[in-house]
Amino acid sequence: MHKHLLDSYGHLDSPVHRRPAWLKVIAALATVILLVVSPPSVILFAAVALILLIVAAISRVPAVFLIKRLVLLEPFVLGVAVLTLFQPHGGVRFLVVATRSTLCLFTLVLLANTTPFSDLLDVLKRARVPSLMVTTLALMFRYLFVLKDESARMRAAHASRTFTADRRHTWHATASVLGQLFVRCGLRADRIYAAMCARGWK
């Protein structure tokens, strides 16, 4: 079984992992809401960051892994924060938005890697989240690593037929793989939908 992309360390044994899933979800939501609705404050941001770092240390999730996850998601944060630079006092607004968003992302990354995804789905069911949304998330979780493996096979097949390594060709190859993967995702989704309908799903 593959180590999953979303909760690679969700099954560790630590004081944080042993807490009930509903409690961790409530704590994460409360942290995000606090960061969003509270006025900008260096003390607040520093306190939340310190608490998150303590939780991360107690959870025993490798620091390198958490940093890589944040770096992977940070371009989306900066893409939104850059828009504030065109407003009055843009520099200050940029720092506030970037800090808030980064702390919110850190909170969600910790939640995802200290709680098995199946437990999170169970919390959503108990919270009366529409069953269609829960089922969609479950299917996404189930097939994400399948798509990862398929993209790896496509890259390996393309590399075995390529004898040049210039940057332009690399970008062209990556775009080609992504386009083919998008088409295969659509075809696979059609097959899954047909299979589910044949088994009585509506």
PDB file of C-alpha atoms in Angstrom:
ATOM      1  CA  MET A   1       0.000   0.000   0.000  1.00  0.00           C
ATOM      2  CA  HIS A   2       1.273   3.435  -0.902  1.00  0.00           C
ATOM      3  CA  LYS A   3       2.114   6.071   1.654  1.00  0.00           C
ATOM      4  CA  HIS A   4      -0.630   8.503   0.823  1.00  0.00           C
ATOM      5  CA  LEU A   5      -0.116  12.068  -0.338  1.00  0.00           C
ATOM      6  CA  LEU A   6      -2.655  13.669   1.998  1.00  0.00           C
ATOM      7  CA  ASP A   7      -2.021  11.937   5.318  1.00  0.00           C
ATOM      8  CA  SER A   8       1.432  10.393   4.997  1.00  0.00           C
ATOM      9  CA  TYR A   9       1.909  10.462   8.787  1.00  0.00           C
ATOM     10  CA  GLY A  10      -1.726  10.198   9.857  1.00  0.00           C
ATOM     11  CA  HIS A  11      -1.206   6.831  11.548  1.00  0.00           C
ATOM     12  CA  LEU A  12       1.708   7.668  13.825  1.00  0.00           C
ATOM     13  CA  ASP A  13       1.389   7.053  17.553  1.00  0.00           C
ATOM     14  CA  SER A  14       1.736  10.359  19.392  1.00  0.00           C
ATOM     15  CA  PRO A  15      -0.291  12.342  21.954  1.00  0.00           C
ATOM     16  CA  VAL A  16      -1.679  14.472  19.131  1.00  0.00           C
ATOM     17  CA  HIS A  17      -2.621  11.493  16.964  1.00  0.00           C
ATOM     18  CA  ARG A  18      -4.449   9.872  19.878  1.00  0.00           C
ATOM     19  CA  ARG A  19      -6.790  12.840  20.368  1.00  0.00           C
ATOM     20  CA  PRO A  20     -10.334  12.385  18.967  1.00  0.00           C
ATOM     21  CA  ALA A  21     -10.704  13.468  15.358  1.00  0.00           C
ATOM     22  CA  TRP A  22     -13.672  15.745  16.124  1.00  0.00           C
ATOM     23  CA  LEU A  23     -11.636  17.585  18.748  1.00  0.00           C
ATOM     24  CA  LYS A  24      -8.776  18.227  16.332  1.00  0.00           C
ATOM     25  CA  VAL A  25     -11.184  19.402  13.624  1.00  0.00           C
ATOM     26  CA  ILE A  26     -12.834  21.860  16.033  1.00  0.00           C
ATOM     27  CA  ALA A  27      -9.438  23.116  17.216  1.00  0.00           C
ATOM     28  CA  ALA A  28      -8.238  23.603  13.632  1.00  0.00           C
ATOM     29  CA  LEU A  29     -11.409  25.440  12.597  1.00  0.00           C
ATOM     30  CA  ALA A  30     -11.235  27.641  15.698  1.00  0.00           C
ATOM     31  CA  THR A  31      -7.609  28.508  14.888  1.00  0.00           C
ATOM     32  CA  VAL A  32      -8.430  29.393  11.281  1.00  0.00           C
ATOM     33  CA  ILE A  33     -11.457  31.503  12.290  1.00  0.00           C
ATOM     34  CA  LEU A  34      -9.392  33.282  14.955  1.00  0.00           C
ATOM     35  CA  LEU A  35      -6.690  34.133  12.422  1.00  0.00           C
ATOM     36  CA  VAL A  36      -9.210  35.372   9.853  1.00  0.00           C
ATOM     37  CA  VAL A  37     -11.507  37.506  12.012  1.00  0.00           C
ATOM     38  CA  SER A  38      -9.004  38.953  14.485  1.00  0.00           C
ATOM     39  CA  PRO A  39      -7.367  42.332  13.800  1.00  0.00           C
ATOM     40  CA  PRO A  40      -3.753  42.080  12.652  1.00  0.00           C
ATOM     41  CA  SER A  41      -1.509  41.582  15.651  1.00  0.00           C
ATOM     42  CA  VAL A  42       2.116  40.517  15.842  1.00  0.00           C
ATOM     43  CA  ILE A  43       1.480  39.046  19.298  1.00  0.00           C
ATOM     44  CA  LEU A  44      -1.450  36.955  18.018  1.00  0.00           C
ATOM     45  CA  PHE A  45       0.465  35.662  15.005  1.00  0.00           C
ATOM     46  CA  ALA A  46       3.507  34.844  17.128  1.00  0.00           C
ATOM     47  CA  ALA A  47       1.389  33.059  19.756  1.00  0.00           C
ATOM     48  CA  VAL A  48      -0.441  30.958  17.147  1.00  0.00           C
ATOM     49  CA  ALA A  49       2.837  30.115  15.392  1.00  0.00           C
ATOM     50  CA  LEU A  50       4.408  29.057  18.695  1.00  0.00           C
ATOM     51  CA  ILE A  51       1.427  26.828  19.554  1.00  0.00           C
ATOM     52  CA  LEU A  52       1.493  25.224  16.107  1.00  0.00           C
ATOM     53  CA  LEU A  53       5.234  24.558  16.400  1.00  0.00           C
ATOM     54  CA  ILE A  54       4.714  22.922  19.801  1.00  0.00           C
ATOM     55  CA  VAL A  55       1.903  20.752  18.401  1.00  0.00           C
ATOM     56  CA  ALA A  56       4.102  19.804  15.440  1.00  0.00           C
ATOM     57  CA  ALA A  57       6.936  18.799  17.789  1.00  0.00           C
ATOM     58  CA  ILE A  58       4.607  16.710  19.960  1.00  0.00           C
ATOM     59  CA  SER A  59       3.048  15.035  16.920  1.00  0.00           C
ATOM     60  CA  ARG A  60       6.462  13.669  15.810  1.00  0.00           C
ATOM     61  CA  VAL A  61       5.718  14.474  12.180  1.00  0.00           C
ATOM     62  CA  PRO A  62       9.124  15.174  10.564  1.00  0.00           C
ATOM     63  CA  ALA A  63       9.865  18.878  10.340  1.00  0.00           C
ATOM     64  CA  VAL A  64      11.344  18.466   6.857  1.00  0.00           C
ATOM     65  CA  PHE A  65       8.087  16.949   5.624  1.00  0.00           C
ATOM     66  CA  LEU A  66       6.016  19.828   7.051  1.00  0.00           C
ATOM     67  CA  ILE A  67       8.362  22.407   5.515  1.00  0.00           C
ATOM     68  CA  LYS A  68       8.124  20.711   2.113  1.00  0.00           C
ATOM     69  CA  ARG A  69       4.324  20.713   2.305  1.00  0.00           C
ATOM     70  CA  LEU A  70       4.269  24.418   3.179  1.00  0.00           C
ATOM     71  CA  VAL A  71       6.733  25.271   0.405  1.00  0.00           C
ATOM     72  CA  LEU A  72       4.573  23.320  -2.041  1.00  0.00           C
ATOM     73  CA  LEU A  73       1.453  25.296  -1.068  1.00  0.00           C
ATOM     74  CA  GLU A  74       3.102  28.674  -0.524  1.00  0.00           C
ATOM     75  CA  PRO A  75       2.894  29.815  -4.185  1.00  0.00           C
ATOM     76  CA  PHE A  76      -0.907  29.845  -3.886  1.00  0.00           C
ATOM     77  CA  VAL A  77      -0.622  32.012  -0.769  1.00  0.00           C
ATOM     78  CA  LEU A  78       1.776  34.429  -2.408  1.00  0.00           C
ATOM     79  CA  GLY A  79      -0.377  34.557  -5.549  1.00  0.00           C
ATOM     80  CA  VAL A  80      -3.286  35.874  -3.490  1.00  0.00           C
ATOM     81  CA  ALA A  81      -1.152  38.106  -1.264  1.00  0.00           C
ATOM     82  CA  VAL A  82       0.525  39.817  -4.234  1.00  0.00           C
ATOM     83  CA  LEU A  83      -2.827  41.381  -5.184  1.00  0.00           C
ATOM     84  CA  THR A  84      -2.726  43.444  -1.984  1.00  0.00           C
ATOM     85  CA  LEU A  85       0.435  45.205  -3.143  1.00  0.00           C
ATOM     86  CA  PHE A  86      -1.685  47.347  -5.484  1.00  0.00           C
ATOM     87  CA  GLN A  87      -3.744  48.729  -2.560  1.00  0.00           C
ATOM     88  CA  PRO A  88      -2.826  51.567  -0.181  1.00  0.00           C
ATOM     89  CA  HIS A  89      -0.244  50.403   2.377  1.00  0.00           C
ATOM     90  CA  GLY A  90       0.262  47.367   0.164  1.00  0.00           C
ATOM     91  CA  GLY A  91       3.446  46.200   1.869  1.00  0.00           C
ATOM     92  CA  VAL A  92       1.775  45.886   5.279  1.00  0.00           C
ATOM     93  CA  ARG A  93      -1.315  44.247   3.800  1.00  0.00           C
ATOM     94  CA  PHE A  94       0.875  41.789   1.913  1.00  0.00           C
ATOM     95  CA  LEU A  95       2.671  40.712   5.100  1.00  0.00           C
ATOM     96  CA  VAL A  96      -0.619  40.338   6.999  1.00  0.00           C
ATOM     97  CA  VAL A  97      -2.307  38.261   4.295  1.00  0.00           C
ATOM     98  CA  ALA A  98       0.776  36.105   3.724  1.00  0.00           C
ATOM     99  CA  THR A  99       1.232  35.479   7.464  1.00  0.00           C
ATOM    100  CA  ARG A 100      -2.435  34.671   8.050  1.00  0.00           C
ATOM    101  CA  SER A 101      -2.626  32.343   5.060  1.00  0.00           C
ATOM    102  CA  THR A 102       0.608  30.558   5.940  1.00  0.00           C
ATOM    103  CA  LEU A 103      -0.536  29.929   9.515  1.00  0.00           C
ATOM    104  CA  CYS A 104      -3.912  28.664   8.280  1.00  0.00           C
ATOM    105  CA  LEU A 105      -2.163  26.317   5.852  1.00  0.00           C
ATOM    106  CA  PHE A 106       0.165  25.098   8.582  1.00  0.00           C
ATOM    107  CA  THR A 107      -2.872  24.360  10.758  1.00  0.00           C
ATOM    108  CA  LEU A 108      -4.557  22.323   8.016  1.00  0.00           C
ATOM    109  CA  VAL A 109      -1.343  20.475   7.132  1.00  0.00           C
ATOM    110  CA  LEU A 110      -0.959  19.472  10.781  1.00  0.00           C
ATOM    111  CA  LEU A 111      -4.596  18.361  10.923  1.00  0.00           C
ATOM    112  CA  ALA A 112      -4.243  16.269   7.756  1.00  0.00           C
ATOM    113  CA  ASN A 113      -1.083  14.566   8.995  1.00  0.00           C
ATOM    114  CA  THR A 114      -2.207  13.853  12.559  1.00  0.00           C
ATOM    115  CA  THR A 115      -5.644  12.463  11.630  1.00  0.00           C
ATOM    116  CA  PRO A 116      -6.388   9.604   9.214  1.00  0.00           C
ATOM    117  CA  PHE A 117      -8.481  10.812   6.296  1.00  0.00           C
ATOM    118  CA  SER A 118     -11.151   8.202   7.034  1.00  0.00           C
ATOM    119  CA  ASP A 119     -11.605   9.743  10.507  1.00  0.00           C
ATOM    120  CA  LEU A 120     -12.005  13.191   8.946  1.00  0.00           C
ATOM    121  CA  LEU A 121     -14.697  11.807   6.639  1.00  0.00           C
ATOM    122  CA  ASP A 122     -16.451  10.292   9.654  1.00  0.00           C
ATOM    123  CA  VAL A 123     -16.439  13.704  11.355  1.00  0.00           C
ATOM    124  CA  LEU A 124     -17.971  15.268   8.225  1.00  0.00           C
ATOM    125  CA  LYS A 125     -20.713  12.634   8.200  1.00  0.00           C
ATOM    126  CA  ARG A 126     -21.541  13.301  11.847  1.00  0.00           C
ATOM    127  CA  ALA A 127     -21.596  17.028  11.120  1.00  0.00           C
ATOM    128  CA  ARG A 128     -24.378  16.403   8.548  1.00  0.00           C
ATOM    129  CA  VAL A 129     -22.238  17.386   5.569  1.00  0.00           C
ATOM    130  CA  PRO A 130     -24.108  16.336   2.386  1.00  0.00           C
ATOM    131  CA  SER A 131     -23.353  12.703   1.594  1.00  0.00           C
ATOM    132  CA  LEU A 132     -22.546  13.544  -2.032  1.00  0.00           C
ATOM    133  CA  MET A 133     -19.672  15.796  -0.919  1.00  0.00           C
ATOM    134  CA  VAL A 134     -18.363  13.161   1.518  1.00  0.00           C
ATOM    135  CA  THR A 135     -18.501  10.472  -1.177  1.00  0.00           C
ATOM    136  CA  THR A 136     -16.697  12.742  -3.632  1.00  0.00           C
ATOM    137  CA  LEU A 137     -13.912  13.382  -1.105  1.00  0.00           C
ATOM    138  CA  ALA A 138     -13.640   9.654  -0.380  1.00  0.00           C
ATOM    139  CA  LEU A 139     -13.299   8.836  -4.090  1.00  0.00           C
ATOM    140  CA  MET A 140     -10.732  11.600  -4.542  1.00  0.00           C
ATOM    141  CA  PHE A 141      -8.697  10.183  -1.669  1.00  0.00           C
ATOM    142  CA  ARG A 142      -9.012   6.652  -3.028  1.00  0.00           C
ATOM    143  CA  TYR A 143      -7.825   7.458  -6.556  1.00  0.00           C
ATOM    144  CA  LEU A 144      -5.257  10.184  -5.916  1.00  0.00           C
ATOM    145  CA  PHE A 145      -2.359   7.767  -5.570  1.00  0.00           C
ATOM    146  CA  VAL A 146      -3.577   5.912  -8.699  1.00  0.00           C
ATOM    147  CA  LEU A 147      -3.207   9.141 -10.673  1.00  0.00           C
ATOM    148  CA  LYS A 148       0.204   9.731  -9.092  1.00  0.00           C
ATOM    149  CA  ASP A 149       1.394   6.277 -10.184  1.00  0.00           C
ATOM    150  CA  GLU A 150      -0.021   6.766 -13.666  1.00  0.00           C
ATOM    151  CA  SER A 151       1.749  10.097 -14.084  1.00  0.00           C
ATOM    152  CA  ALA A 152       5.007   8.494 -12.904  1.00  0.00           C
ATOM    153  CA  ARG A 153       4.647   5.728 -15.487  1.00  0.00           C
ATOM    154  CA  MET A 154       3.936   8.277 -18.218  1.00  0.00           C
ATOM    155  CA  ARG A 155       7.011  10.330 -17.286  1.00  0.00           C
ATOM    156  CA  ALA A 156       9.183   7.207 -17.247  1.00  0.00           C
ATOM    157  CA  ALA A 157       7.855   6.098 -20.636  1.00  0.00           C
ATOM    158  CA  HIS A 158       8.453   9.560 -22.096  1.00  0.00           C
ATOM    159  CA  ALA A 159      11.961   9.763 -20.636  1.00  0.00           C
ATOM    160  CA  SER A 160      12.875   6.370 -22.111  1.00  0.00           C
ATOM    161  CA  ARG A 161      12.061   7.710 -25.580  1.00  0.00           C
ATOM    162  CA  THR A 162      13.826  11.055 -25.172  1.00  0.00           C
ATOM    163  CA  PHE A 163      17.520  11.696 -25.741  1.00  0.00           C
ATOM    164  CA  THR A 164      17.707  15.454 -25.151  1.00  0.00           C
ATOM    165  CA  ALA A 165      17.725  17.235 -21.803  1.00  0.00           C
ATOM    166  CA  ASP A 166      17.416  20.934 -22.682  1.00  0.00           C
ATOM    167  CA  ARG A 167      15.045  23.036 -20.622  1.00  0.00           C
ATOM    168  CA  ARG A 168      12.688  23.849 -23.477  1.00  0.00           C
ATOM    169  CA  HIS A 169      12.174  20.181 -24.276  1.00  0.00           C
ATOM    170  CA  THR A 170      11.650  19.406 -20.565  1.00  0.00           C
ATOM    171  CA  TRP A 171       8.843  21.971 -20.292  1.00  0.00           C
ATOM    172  CA  HIS A 172       7.278  20.668 -23.495  1.00  0.00           C
ATOM    173  CA  ALA A 173       7.427  17.093 -22.181  1.00  0.00           C
ATOM    174  CA  THR A 174       5.873  18.106 -18.856  1.00  0.00           C
ATOM    175  CA  ALA A 175       3.022  19.901 -20.608  1.00  0.00           C
ATOM    176  CA  SER A 176       2.444  16.862 -22.818  1.00  0.00           C
ATOM    177  CA  VAL A 177       2.303  14.511 -19.827  1.00  0.00           C
ATOM    178  CA  LEU A 178      -0.125  16.810 -18.000  1.00  0.00           C
ATOM    179  CA  GLY A 179      -2.392  17.018 -21.043  1.00  0.00           C
ATOM    180  CA  GLN A 180      -2.453  13.259 -21.496  1.00  0.00           C
ATOM    181  CA  LEU A 181      -3.023  12.755 -17.769  1.00  0.00           C
ATOM    182  CA  PHE A 182      -6.002  15.139 -17.895  1.00  0.00           C
ATOM    183  CA  VAL A 183      -7.537  13.112 -20.746  1.00  0.00           C
ATOM    184  CA  ARG A 184      -6.932   9.825 -18.927  1.00  0.00           C
ATOM    185  CA  CYS A 185      -8.491  11.243 -15.756  1.00  0.00           C
ATOM    186  CA  GLY A 186     -11.653  12.048 -17.703  1.00  0.00           C
ATOM    187  CA  LEU A 187     -11.793   8.571 -19.230  1.00  0.00           C
ATOM    188  CA  ARG A 188     -11.181   6.918 -15.867  1.00  0.00           C
ATOM    189  CA  ALA A 189     -13.894   9.050 -14.247  1.00  0.00           C
ATOM    190  CA  ASP A 190     -16.355   7.932 -16.937  1.00  0.00           C
ATOM    191  CA  ARG A 191     -15.498   4.283 -16.284  1.00  0.00           C
ATOM    192  CA  ILE A 192     -15.872   4.704 -12.525  1.00  0.00           C
ATOM    193  CA  TYR A 193     -19.206   6.479 -12.964  1.00  0.00           C
ATOM    194  CA  ALA A 194     -20.497   3.716 -15.248  1.00  0.00           C
ATOM    195  CA  ALA A 195     -19.349   1.041 -12.794  1.00  0.00           C
ATOM    196  CA  MET A 196     -21.051   2.804  -9.874  1.00  0.00           C
ATOM    197  CA  CYS A 197     -24.302   3.203 -11.831  1.00  0.00           C
ATOM    198  CA  ALA A 198     -24.197  -0.521 -12.709  1.00  0.00           C
ATOM    199  CA  ARG A 199     -24.021  -1.277  -8.984  1.00  0.00           C
ATOM    200  CA  GLY A 200     -27.066   0.795  -8.080  1.00  0.00           C
ATOM    201  CA  TRP A 201     -25.542   4.185  -7.237  1.00  0.00           C
ATOM    202  CA  LYS A 202     -27.636   7.230  -8.064  1.00  0.00           C
TER     203      LYS A 202
END
